[in-house]
mmCIF file of C-alpha atoms in Angstrom:
data_model
loop_
_atom_site.group_PDB
_atom_site.id
_atom_site.type_symbol
_atom_site.label_atom_id
_atom_site.label_comp_id
_atom_site.label_asym_id
_atom_site.label_seq_id
_atom_site.Cartn_x
_atom_site.Cartn_y
_atom_site.Cartn_z
ATOM 1 C CA ASP A 1 96.265 118.967 100.650
ATOM 2 C CA ILE A 2 98.035 121.770 98.809
ATOM 3 C CA VAL A 3 95.489 124.369 97.704
ATOM 4 C CA MET A 4 96.114 126.273 94.471
ATOM 5 C CA THR A 5 94.546 129.655 93.713
ATOM 6 C CA GLN A 6 94.672 131.720 90.528
ATOM 7 C CA SER A 7 93.985 135.333 89.605
ATOM 8 C CA PRO A 8 92.196 136.773 87.817
ATOM 9 C CA ASP A 9 89.264 134.459 87.084
ATOM 10 C CA SER A 10 88.948 135.976 83.621
ATOM 11 C CA LEU A 11 91.153 138.222 81.512
ATOM 12 C CA ALA A 12 90.393 140.251 78.379
ATOM 13 C CA VAL A 13 93.467 141.206 76.357
ATOM 14 C CA SER A 14 93.856 142.889 72.972
ATOM 15 C CA LEU A 15 95.585 140.971 70.208
ATOM 16 C CA GLY A 16 99.334 141.520 70.411
ATOM 17 C CA GLU A 17 99.197 142.646 74.037
ATOM 18 C CA ARG A 18 100.579 140.911 77.132
ATOM 19 C CA ALA A 19 98.519 138.565 79.291
ATOM 20 C CA THR A 20 99.614 137.788 82.850
ATOM 21 C CA ILE A 21 98.107 135.070 85.043
ATOM 22 C CA ARG A 22 99.050 134.485 88.662
ATOM 23 C CA CYS A 23 99.027 131.292 90.671
ATOM 24 C CA LYS A 24 99.598 130.850 94.372
ATOM 25 C CA SER A 25 100.078 127.651 96.366
ATOM 26 C CA SER A 26 99.254 127.120 100.034
ATOM 27 C CA GLN A 27 102.587 125.363 100.553
ATOM 28 C CA ASN A 28 106.089 125.754 99.258
ATOM 29 C CA LEU A 29 106.645 123.920 95.949
ATOM 30 C CA LEU A 30 110.411 124.494 95.857
ATOM 31 C CA TYR A 31 112.592 121.457 96.430
ATOM 32 C CA ASP A 32 115.819 122.838 97.837
ATOM 33 C CA ILE A 33 117.936 119.861 96.734
ATOM 34 C CA ASN A 34 117.612 120.752 93.030
ATOM 35 C CA ASN A 35 116.211 124.294 93.367
ATOM 36 C CA LYS A 36 113.169 123.419 91.242
ATOM 37 C CA SER A 37 109.548 124.321 91.872
ATOM 38 C CA TYR A 38 107.112 121.557 90.955
ATOM 39 C CA LEU A 39 104.532 123.723 89.238
ATOM 40 C CA GLY A 40 103.039 123.178 85.801
ATOM 41 C CA TRP A 41 100.845 125.277 83.504
ATOM 42 C CA TYR A 42 98.254 123.927 81.089
ATOM 43 C CA GLN A 43 96.158 125.396 78.293
ATOM 44 C CA GLN A 44 92.693 124.013 77.618
ATOM 45 C CA LYS A 45 90.627 124.948 74.583
ATOM 46 C CA PRO A 46 86.897 124.131 74.368
ATOM 47 C CA GLY A 47 86.205 120.461 73.732
ATOM 48 C CA GLN A 48 89.856 119.477 74.102
ATOM 49 C CA PRO A 49 91.940 117.951 76.892
ATOM 50 C CA PRO A 50 94.471 120.192 78.634
ATOM 51 C CA LYS A 51 97.849 120.678 77.008
ATOM 52 C CA LEU A 52 101.053 120.985 79.036
ATOM 53 C CA LEU A 53 102.784 124.317 78.400
ATOM 54 C CA ILE A 54 105.290 124.759 81.242
ATOM 55 C CA TYR A 55 106.810 122.505 83.890
ATOM 56 C CA TRP A 56 109.222 123.153 86.746
ATOM 57 C CA ALA A 57 107.580 126.597 86.843
ATOM 58 C CA SER A 58 109.584 127.959 83.928
ATOM 59 C CA THR A 59 110.619 125.160 81.506
ATOM 60 C CA ARG A 60 108.693 125.325 78.252
ATOM 61 C CA GLU A 61 107.396 122.001 76.922
ATOM 62 C CA SER A 62 108.722 121.005 73.515
ATOM 63 C CA GLY A 63 106.812 122.705 70.697
ATOM 64 C CA VAL A 64 105.278 125.433 72.849
ATOM 65 C CA PRO A 65 105.717 128.906 71.296
ATOM 66 C CA ASP A 66 108.215 131.125 73.063
ATOM 67 C CA ARG A 67 105.579 133.814 73.678
ATOM 68 C CA PHE A 68 104.559 131.611 76.630
ATOM 69 C CA SER A 69 106.805 131.929 79.669
ATOM 70 C CA GLY A 70 106.604 130.930 83.305
ATOM 71 C CA SER A 71 108.269 132.440 86.322
ATOM 72 C CA GLY A 72 108.205 132.313 90.084
ATOM 73 C CA SER A 73 109.384 130.052 92.863
ATOM 74 C CA GLY A 74 108.183 128.685 96.172
ATOM 75 C CA THR A 75 104.546 129.730 96.474
ATOM 76 C CA ASP A 76 104.023 132.466 93.858
ATOM 77 C CA PHE A 77 104.042 131.904 90.127
ATOM 78 C CA THR A 78 103.188 133.710 86.907
ATOM 79 C CA LEU A 79 102.326 132.644 83.366
ATOM 80 C CA THR A 80 102.906 135.328 80.755
ATOM 81 C CA ILE A 81 101.768 135.396 77.148
ATOM 82 C CA SER A 82 103.948 138.118 75.686
ATOM 83 C CA SER A 83 101.873 138.894 72.589
ATOM 84 C CA LEU A 84 98.389 137.401 72.600
ATOM 85 C CA GLN A 85 97.326 135.563 69.449
ATOM 86 C CA ALA A 86 93.772 134.572 68.533
ATOM 87 C CA GLU A 87 94.633 130.895 69.020
ATOM 88 C CA ASP A 88 95.618 131.583 72.658
ATOM 89 C CA VAL A 89 91.972 132.032 73.695
ATOM 90 C CA ALA A 90 91.588 129.272 76.286
ATOM 91 C CA VAL A 91 91.411 128.478 79.973
ATOM 92 C CA TYR A 92 94.776 128.240 81.726
ATOM 93 C CA TYR A 93 95.379 126.071 84.784
ATOM 94 C CA CYS A 94 98.291 125.806 87.162
ATOM 95 C CA GLN A 95 99.011 122.499 88.892
ATOM 96 C CA GLN A 96 101.314 121.425 91.691
ATOM 97 C CA TYR A 97 103.064 118.081 91.372
ATOM 98 C CA TYR A 98 105.206 118.452 94.481
ATOM 99 C CA SER A 99 103.152 116.232 96.804
ATOM 100 C CA THR A 100 104.703 112.959 97.939
ATOM 101 C CA PRO A 101 103.077 110.520 97.740
ATOM 102 C CA PRO A 102 101.111 111.690 94.678
ATOM 103 C CA LEU A 103 98.189 113.988 95.488
ATOM 104 C CA PHE A 104 98.118 116.504 92.674
ATOM 105 C CA THR A 105 95.954 119.628 92.728
ATOM 106 C CA PHE A 106 94.991 122.292 90.230
ATOM 107 C CA GLY A 107 94.102 125.943 90.382
ATOM 108 C CA PRO A 108 90.518 126.893 89.406
ATOM 109 C CA GLY A 109 91.571 128.226 86.020
ATOM 110 C CA THR A 110 91.800 131.616 84.291
ATOM 111 C CA ARG A 111 89.796 132.304 81.138
ATOM 112 C CA VAL A 112 91.683 134.396 78.565
ATOM 113 C CA HIS A 113 89.690 136.073 75.794
ATOM 114 C CA ILE A 114 90.109 138.851 73.266
ATOM 115 C CA LYS A 115 89.241 142.433 74.186
ATOM 116 C CA GLN B 1 103.290 108.417 68.227
ATOM 117 C CA VAL B 2 102.648 108.502 71.961
ATOM 118 C CA GLN B 3 98.932 108.476 72.634
ATOM 119 C CA LEU B 4 96.213 107.535 75.080
ATOM 120 C CA VAL B 5 92.866 106.502 73.630
ATOM 121 C CA GLN B 6 89.861 106.313 75.919
ATOM 122 C CA SER B 7 86.610 104.394 75.647
ATOM 123 C CA GLY B 8 83.386 106.014 74.537
ATOM 124 C CA ALA B 9 80.701 108.019 76.300
ATOM 125 C CA GLU B 10 78.557 106.378 78.974
ATOM 126 C CA VAL B 11 75.108 107.061 80.411
ATOM 127 C CA LYS B 12 74.414 105.523 83.803
ATOM 128 C CA ARG B 13 71.672 105.480 86.426
ATOM 129 C CA PRO B 14 72.360 106.762 89.967
ATOM 130 C CA GLY B 15 73.824 103.991 92.107
ATOM 131 C CA ALA B 16 75.392 102.180 89.168
ATOM 132 C CA SER B 17 79.099 101.799 88.348
ATOM 133 C CA VAL B 18 81.050 102.926 85.300
ATOM 134 C CA ASN B 19 84.285 101.571 83.890
ATOM 135 C CA VAL B 20 86.396 103.768 81.612
ATOM 136 C CA SER B 21 89.431 102.427 79.751
ATOM 137 C CA CYS B 22 92.588 104.166 78.547
ATOM 138 C CA LYS B 23 94.712 102.377 75.919
ATOM 139 C CA ALA B 24 98.355 103.501 75.813
ATOM 140 C CA SER B 25 100.618 103.196 72.782
ATOM 141 C CA GLY B 26 103.893 104.553 71.454
ATOM 142 C CA TYR B 27 105.867 104.255 74.697
ATOM 143 C CA THR B 28 106.896 101.718 77.348
ATOM 144 C CA PHE B 29 103.782 101.417 79.486
ATOM 145 C CA SER B 30 105.610 100.096 82.558
ATOM 146 C CA HIS B 31 107.923 103.137 82.712
ATOM 147 C CA TYR B 32 105.175 105.637 83.539
ATOM 148 C CA ALA B 33 102.171 106.238 85.733
ATOM 149 C CA ILE B 34 98.645 106.849 84.518
ATOM 150 C CA ASN B 35 96.609 109.512 86.282
ATOM 151 C CA TRP B 36 92.823 109.812 86.221
ATOM 152 C CA LEU B 37 91.105 113.180 86.428
ATOM 153 C CA ARG B 38 87.664 114.585 85.821
ATOM 154 C CA GLN B 39 86.081 117.852 84.776
ATOM 155 C CA ALA B 40 82.439 118.575 85.524
ATOM 156 C CA PRO B 41 80.626 120.761 82.959
ATOM 157 C CA GLY B 42 81.864 124.337 83.230
ATOM 158 C CA HIS B 43 84.247 123.473 86.045
ATOM 159 C CA GLY B 44 87.949 122.905 86.613
ATOM 160 C CA LEU B 45 90.146 119.822 86.797
ATOM 161 C CA GLU B 46 89.983 117.354 89.686
ATOM 162 C CA TRP B 47 92.626 114.667 90.171
ATOM 163 C CA LEU B 48 91.207 111.294 91.219
ATOM 164 C CA GLY B 49 94.152 108.944 91.447
ATOM 165 C CA TRP B 50 97.339 107.418 90.040
ATOM 166 C CA ILE B 51 98.627 104.000 89.078
ATOM 167 C CA TYR B 52 102.174 102.925 88.286
ATOM 168 C CA GLY B 53 102.232 100.759 85.154
ATOM 169 C CA PHE B 54 105.130 98.638 86.404
ATOM 170 C CA ASN B 55 103.733 97.307 89.672
ATOM 171 C CA GLY B 56 100.110 98.463 89.845
ATOM 172 C CA LYS B 57 100.692 100.624 92.941
ATOM 173 C CA THR B 58 97.860 103.109 93.373
ATOM 174 C CA TYR B 59 97.101 106.367 95.159
ATOM 175 C CA TYR B 60 93.691 108.014 95.397
ATOM 176 C CA THR B 61 92.493 111.375 96.540
ATOM 177 C CA GLN B 62 90.691 111.048 99.861
ATOM 178 C CA ASN B 63 87.388 112.333 98.433
ATOM 179 C CA PHE B 64 87.127 109.198 96.280
ATOM 180 C CA GLN B 65 88.648 106.572 98.561
ATOM 181 C CA GLY B 66 86.496 103.468 98.466
ATOM 182 C CA ARG B 67 84.476 104.622 95.463
ATOM 183 C CA VAL B 68 87.122 104.621 92.722
ATOM 184 C CA ILE B 69 89.338 101.725 91.674
ATOM 185 C CA ILE B 70 92.161 102.140 89.175
ATOM 186 C CA THR B 71 93.759 99.082 87.573
ATOM 187 C CA THR B 72 95.993 98.216 84.648
ATOM 188 C CA ASP B 73 96.395 95.333 82.243
ATOM 189 C CA THR B 74 100.049 95.380 81.202
ATOM 190 C CA SER B 75 99.457 92.751 78.498
ATOM 191 C CA THR B 76 97.229 95.200 76.634
ATOM 192 C CA THR B 77 98.849 98.417 77.975
ATOM 193 C CA THR B 78 95.453 99.587 79.163
ATOM 194 C CA ALA B 79 94.455 101.390 82.338
ATOM 195 C CA TYR B 80 90.957 101.279 83.791
ATOM 196 C CA MET B 81 89.033 103.528 86.140
ATOM 197 C CA GLU B 82 85.926 102.176 87.855
ATOM 198 C CA LEU B 83 83.702 104.606 89.753
ATOM 199 C CA ARG B 84 81.000 103.077 91.940
ATOM 200 C CA SER B 85 77.785 104.325 93.535
ATOM 201 C CA LEU B 86 77.350 106.991 90.898
ATOM 202 C CA ARG B 87 75.531 110.226 91.731
ATOM 203 C CA SER B 88 74.299 112.993 89.487
ATOM 204 C CA ASP B 89 77.256 115.175 90.482
ATOM 205 C CA ASP B 90 79.624 112.557 89.030
ATOM 206 C CA THR B 91 78.509 113.745 85.595
ATOM 207 C CA ALA B 92 81.757 114.893 84.016
ATOM 208 C CA VAL B 93 84.379 114.312 81.370
ATOM 209 C CA TYR B 94 86.897 111.794 82.696
ATOM 210 C CA TYR B 95 90.493 111.974 81.471
ATOM 211 C CA CYS B 96 93.537 109.751 81.736
ATOM 212 C CA ALA B 97 96.959 111.381 81.559
ATOM 213 C CA ARG B 98 100.539 110.067 81.557
ATOM 214 C CA GLY B 99 102.871 111.115 84.327
ATOM 215 C CA ASP B 100 106.142 110.273 86.016
ATOM 216 C CA PRO B 101 106.000 107.146 88.203
ATOM 217 C CA TYR B 102 107.974 108.398 91.211
ATOM 218 C CA GLU B 103 105.991 108.311 94.433
ATOM 219 C CA TRP B 104 108.628 109.779 96.728
ATOM 220 C CA GLU B 105 111.669 110.720 94.619
ATOM 221 C CA LEU B 106 111.117 114.343 93.727
ATOM 222 C CA LEU B 107 114.577 114.477 92.175
ATOM 223 C CA ARG B 108 113.411 112.073 89.471
ATOM 224 C CA ARG B 109 110.129 113.831 88.679
ATOM 225 C CA ASN B 110 110.234 115.947 85.535
ATOM 226 C CA ARG B 111 107.040 116.807 83.749
ATOM 227 C CA PRO B 112 103.596 116.544 85.324
ATOM 228 C CA PHE B 113 101.008 115.269 82.817
ATOM 229 C CA ASP B 114 102.483 115.389 79.327
ATOM 230 C CA VAL B 115 100.086 113.171 77.344
ATOM 231 C CA TRP B 116 96.308 113.128 77.747
ATOM 232 C CA GLY B 117 93.488 110.950 76.515
ATOM 233 C CA GLN B 118 90.701 112.571 74.539
ATOM 234 C CA GLY B 119 88.262 112.360 77.451
ATOM 235 C CA THR B 120 85.177 110.234 78.151
ATOM 236 C CA MET B 121 81.842 111.864 78.941
ATOM 237 C CA VAL B 122 80.016 110.088 81.756
ATOM 238 C CA THR B 123 76.437 111.185 82.326
ATOM 239 C CA VAL B 124 74.581 110.088 85.450
ATOM 240 C CA SER B 125 70.849 110.541 85.162
ATOM 241 C CA SER B 126 67.674 108.810 86.221
#
């Protein structure tokens, strides 16, 4: 199985400041035929299901504010919130969807809160 | 609008089984897969398995092989997840989530899980 790790476990950021979350996979998630990495990012607020923010490592889902951006390729990825807003307080998960046949795995999550 | 609506909370004894449903609407059920996941209190997300709405093909994570069964009823566009031989550490919120149906064709996979059910709390307690 592909193992996903995230850092840090928890992150305190002042309003308006940048938040950076890292995700690492135990195997390459880049498909060389289309040059896409099969890595997604989710946001989960208390009492709610996760919400898809980013797919293919850097493509923003429709309706997601542009302060959220994803980068990286292969095994190392980053989610950046460029200017933290109060409503961004949540746990963020990365997920690989590269495995064939389907065997999808998530990182352990990073809790973002206000400093 | 596209949505997945799950059945209500359940309380079960150890050793029992639970069946959670996930009603899909607003899209062509047979064009997508339904994934099942769970989240124990205070913990992260664990993927359990996948079913393709068109042909009922399933995949399960090895940890749950033989204990979880995922099915669909295309006439009612509903997916079901049955978990057997419940233990106290199965206490969790169980989610269904829509995904692409491609088992092997990475070129055709786009988004991972773009629509989620609201979650079903399953409590296992004696």
